[in-house]
PDB file of C-alpha atoms in Angstrom:
ATOM      1  CA  MET A   1      -5.633   8.544 -39.976  1.00 73.00           C
ATOM      2  CA  LYS A   2      -3.941   5.753 -38.034  1.00 83.00           C
ATOM      3  CA  LYS A   3      -6.072   4.159 -35.320  1.00 86.00           C
ATOM      4  CA  ILE A   4      -4.411   3.858 -31.940  1.00 86.00           C
ATOM      5  CA  LYS A   5      -5.541   1.302 -29.420  1.00 86.00           C
ATOM      6  CA  VAL A   6      -5.453   2.743 -25.908  1.00 79.00           C
ATOM      7  CA  ASP A   7      -4.461   0.340 -23.145  1.00 79.00           C
ATOM      8  CA  ASN A   8      -5.676   1.924 -19.922  1.00 75.00           C
ATOM      9  CA  PRO A   9      -6.554  -0.734 -17.309  1.00 82.00           C
ATOM     10  CA  ARG A  10      -8.233   0.375 -14.100  1.00 86.00           C
ATOM     11  CA  TYR A  11      -5.590  -1.353 -11.942  1.00 91.00           C
ATOM     12  CA  PRO A  12      -2.290  -1.120 -13.877  1.00 93.00           C
ATOM     13  CA  HIS A  13       0.154  -1.426 -10.951  1.00 94.00           C
ATOM     14  CA  THR A  14       1.228  -4.217  -8.607  1.00 96.00           C
ATOM     15  CA  ILE A  15       0.637  -3.621  -4.897  1.00 97.00           C
ATOM     16  CA  THR A  16       2.220  -5.702  -2.138  1.00 97.00           C
ATOM     17  CA  ILE A  17       1.341  -5.230   1.539  1.00 97.00           C
ATOM     18  CA  LYS A  18       3.192  -7.095   4.301  1.00 97.00           C
ATOM     19  CA  ARG A  19       2.965  -7.150   8.065  1.00 96.00           C
ATOM     20  CA  VAL A  20       6.409  -7.411   9.623  1.00 92.00           C
ATOM     21  CA  THR A  21       6.851  -8.499  13.227  1.00 89.00           C
ATOM     22  CA  ILE A  22      10.222  -8.386  14.949  1.00 84.00           C
ATOM     23  CA  THR A  23      10.622 -10.451  18.104  1.00 85.00           C
ATOM     24  CA  GLU A  24      13.663  -9.640  20.212  1.00 80.00           C
ATOM     25  CA  ASP A  25      15.370 -12.034  22.591  1.00 73.00           C
ATOM     26  CA  ASN A  26      16.010 -10.165  25.858  1.00 73.00           C
ATOM     27  CA  PHE A  27      18.959 -12.416  26.702  1.00 75.00           C
ATOM     28  CA  SER A  28      20.904 -11.956  23.454  1.00 71.00           C
ATOM     29  CA  ASP A  29      21.238  -9.617  20.506  1.00 75.00           C
ATOM     30  CA  ASP A  30      19.170 -11.939  18.320  1.00 78.00           C
ATOM     31  CA  GLU A  31      15.898 -10.872  16.794  1.00 81.00           C
ATOM     32  CA  GLU A  32      13.448 -12.836  14.692  1.00 84.00           C
ATOM     33  CA  ARG A  33      11.720 -11.190  11.757  1.00 84.00           C
ATOM     34  CA  THR A  34       8.472 -12.673  10.482  1.00 90.00           C
ATOM     35  CA  GLU A  35       6.552 -11.427   7.452  1.00 93.00           C
ATOM     36  CA  VAL A  36       2.902 -12.085   6.629  1.00 94.00           C
ATOM     37  CA  ASP A  37       1.666 -11.282   3.119  1.00 96.00           C
ATOM     38  CA  LEU A  38      -1.585  -9.345   3.418  1.00 96.00           C
ATOM     39  CA  TYR A  39      -2.032  -8.536  -0.271  1.00 96.00           C
ATOM     40  CA  ASN A  40      -0.096  -9.120  -3.477  1.00 97.00           C
ATOM     41  CA  GLY A  41      -1.890  -8.249  -6.678  1.00 96.00           C
ATOM     42  CA  LYS A  42      -3.190  -5.589  -8.983  1.00 96.00           C
ATOM     43  CA  GLY A  43      -3.936  -2.069  -7.880  1.00 96.00           C
ATOM     44  CA  ARG A  44      -3.457   1.596  -8.648  1.00 95.00           C
ATOM     45  CA  SER A  45      -1.084   3.853  -6.754  1.00 95.00           C
ATOM     46  CA  TYR A  46      -1.222   7.633  -6.998  1.00 92.00           C
ATOM     47  CA  THR A  47      -0.111  10.788  -5.232  1.00 88.00           C
ATOM     48  CA  ARG A  48      -2.411  12.191  -2.594  1.00 77.00           C
ATOM     49  CA  THR A  49      -1.994  15.947  -2.706  1.00 72.00           C
ATOM     50  CA  THR A  50      -3.031  17.507   0.574  1.00 69.00           C
ATOM     51  CA  SER A  51      -1.908  20.475   2.596  1.00 68.00           C
ATOM     52  CA  ASN A  52      -1.092  20.930   6.254  1.00 69.00           C
ATOM     53  CA  GLY A  53      -2.514  23.636   8.510  1.00 71.00           C
ATOM     54  CA  GLN A  54       0.037  26.184   7.266  1.00 76.00           C
ATOM     55  CA  GLY A  55      -1.069  25.783   3.624  1.00 71.00           C
ATOM     56  CA  GLU A  56       2.045  23.816   2.612  1.00 71.00           C
ATOM     57  CA  VAL A  57       1.554  20.852   0.295  1.00 66.00           C
ATOM     58  CA  VAL A  58       2.408  17.483   1.846  1.00 65.00           C
ATOM     59  CA  THR A  59       4.265  15.574  -0.867  1.00 65.00           C
ATOM     60  CA  ASP A  60       5.077  12.210   0.733  1.00 77.00           C
ATOM     61  CA  SER A  61       1.458  11.035   0.918  1.00 86.00           C
ATOM     62  CA  ARG A  62       0.173   8.338  -1.436  1.00 92.00           C
ATOM     63  CA  GLU A  63      -2.987   6.327  -1.944  1.00 94.00           C
ATOM     64  CA  ALA A  64      -3.387   2.851  -3.354  1.00 96.00           C
ATOM     65  CA  SER A  65      -6.672   1.516  -4.650  1.00 95.00           C
ATOM     66  CA  ILE A  66      -7.032  -2.257  -4.672  1.00 96.00           C
ATOM     67  CA  PRO A  67     -10.024  -4.261  -5.933  1.00 95.00           C
ATOM     68  CA  VAL A  68     -10.876  -5.964  -2.642  1.00 94.00           C
ATOM     69  CA  ARG A  69     -14.164  -5.043  -0.992  1.00 92.00           C
ATOM     70  CA  PHE A  70     -13.955  -4.190   2.682  1.00 86.00           C
ATOM     71  CA  ASP A  71     -15.873  -7.327   3.696  1.00 88.00           C
ATOM     72  CA  GLU A  72     -13.685  -9.644   1.583  1.00 92.00           C
ATOM     73  CA  TRP A  73     -10.559  -9.320   3.720  1.00 92.00           C
ATOM     74  CA  GLU A  74      -9.504 -12.449   5.581  1.00 90.00           C
ATOM     75  CA  GLU A  75      -9.489 -12.235   9.368  1.00 87.00           C
ATOM     76  CA  ASP A  76      -6.365 -10.458  10.714  1.00 90.00           C
ATOM     77  CA  LYS A  77      -5.197  -9.529   7.189  1.00 93.00           C
ATOM     78  CA  PHE A  78      -6.755  -6.074   6.837  1.00 94.00           C
ATOM     79  CA  PRO A  79      -3.923  -3.508   6.379  1.00 95.00           C
ATOM     80  CA  LEU A  80      -3.104  -1.563   9.540  1.00 95.00           C
ATOM     81  CA  TYR A  81      -0.930   1.377  10.488  1.00 95.00           C
ATOM     82  CA  GLY A  82       2.762   0.492  10.082  1.00 94.00           C
ATOM     83  CA  ASP A  83       2.365  -2.350   7.569  1.00 96.00           C
ATOM     84  CA  GLU A  84       4.877  -2.226   4.707  1.00 96.00           C
ATOM     85  CA  ILE A  85       3.582  -1.436   1.222  1.00 97.00           C
ATOM     86  CA  THR A  86       5.305  -1.610  -2.155  1.00 97.00           C
ATOM     87  CA  ALA A  87       3.816  -0.174  -5.335  1.00 96.00           C
ATOM     88  CA  THR A  88       5.410  -1.346  -8.568  1.00 96.00           C
ATOM     89  CA  ILE A  89       4.683   1.087 -11.364  1.00 93.00           C
ATOM     90  CA  GLY A  90       6.362  -0.146 -14.525  1.00 92.00           C
ATOM     91  CA  ASN A  91      10.052  -0.424 -13.596  1.00 95.00           C
ATOM     92  CA  ILE A  92       9.723   1.836 -10.554  1.00 93.00           C
ATOM     93  CA  GLU A  93       9.220   0.559  -6.998  1.00 94.00           C
ATOM     94  CA  GLU A  94       7.890   2.882  -4.325  1.00 93.00           C
ATOM     95  CA  LYS A  95       8.101   1.593  -0.763  1.00 94.00           C
ATOM     96  CA  GLY A  96       6.485   2.950   2.337  1.00 95.00           C
ATOM     97  CA  PHE A  97       4.209   2.389   5.300  1.00 95.00           C
ATOM     98  CA  VAL A  98       0.432   2.189   5.646  1.00 96.00           C
ATOM     99  CA  VAL A  99      -1.111   5.019   7.669  1.00 94.00           C
ATOM    100  CA  GLY A 100      -4.774   4.116   7.165  1.00 94.00           C
ATOM    101  CA  ALA A 101      -7.376   2.328   5.051  1.00 94.00           C
ATOM    102  CA  GLU A 102     -11.056   2.621   4.266  1.00 92.00           C
ATOM    103  CA  ALA A 103     -13.832   1.014   2.253  1.00 86.00           C
ATOM    104  CA  ASP A 104     -14.927   2.651  -0.984  1.00 87.00           C
ATOM    105  CA  ASN A 105     -17.588   0.960  -3.134  1.00 86.00           C
ATOM    106  CA  ASN A 106     -16.035  -2.238  -4.553  1.00 90.00           C
ATOM    107  CA  ARG A 107     -12.486  -1.491  -3.474  1.00 94.00           C
ATOM    108  CA  THR A 108     -10.282  -0.640  -0.526  1.00 96.00           C
ATOM    109  CA  VAL A 109      -8.287   2.587  -0.427  1.00 96.00           C
ATOM    110  CA  ILE A 110      -4.956   2.400   1.400  1.00 96.00           C
ATOM    111  CA  TYR A 111      -3.355   5.640   2.626  1.00 95.00           C
ATOM    112  CA  TRP A 112       0.423   5.440   2.883  1.00 95.00           C
ATOM    113  CA  THR A 113       3.623   7.453   3.049  1.00 91.00           C
ATOM    114  CA  ILE A 114       6.831   7.026   1.079  1.00 86.00           C
ATOM    115  CA  LYS A 115       9.845   5.684   2.953  1.00 72.00           C
ATOM    116  CA  ARG A 116      12.689   8.146   2.477  1.00 66.00           C
ATOM    117  CA  ASN A 117      16.322   7.016   2.809  1.00 60.00           C
TER     118      ASN A 117
END
């Protein structure tokens, strides 16, 4: 029998979280976009299957687990509602927006929704 080596890392995906701020000039049509990288590193993204009050499954919800303890976040860099998140899973990129986050043992769980075109 041929032996197969299983490669199954705990955090196989790449997760990027950015905070985007758009400053508009009231006297012109110009706007300035600034981006702050909150996190760029390994993680695990997966579907969060939940249902709404009518028993319908909500399919656009995702979770991302990243190996940063809650108390290890730098000041003003903890992910907040509306921050942009990108999960790279192999050759696939899923983009969306953070809707919440919480501590969980030695990691942080980010709740997010897929951005639909």
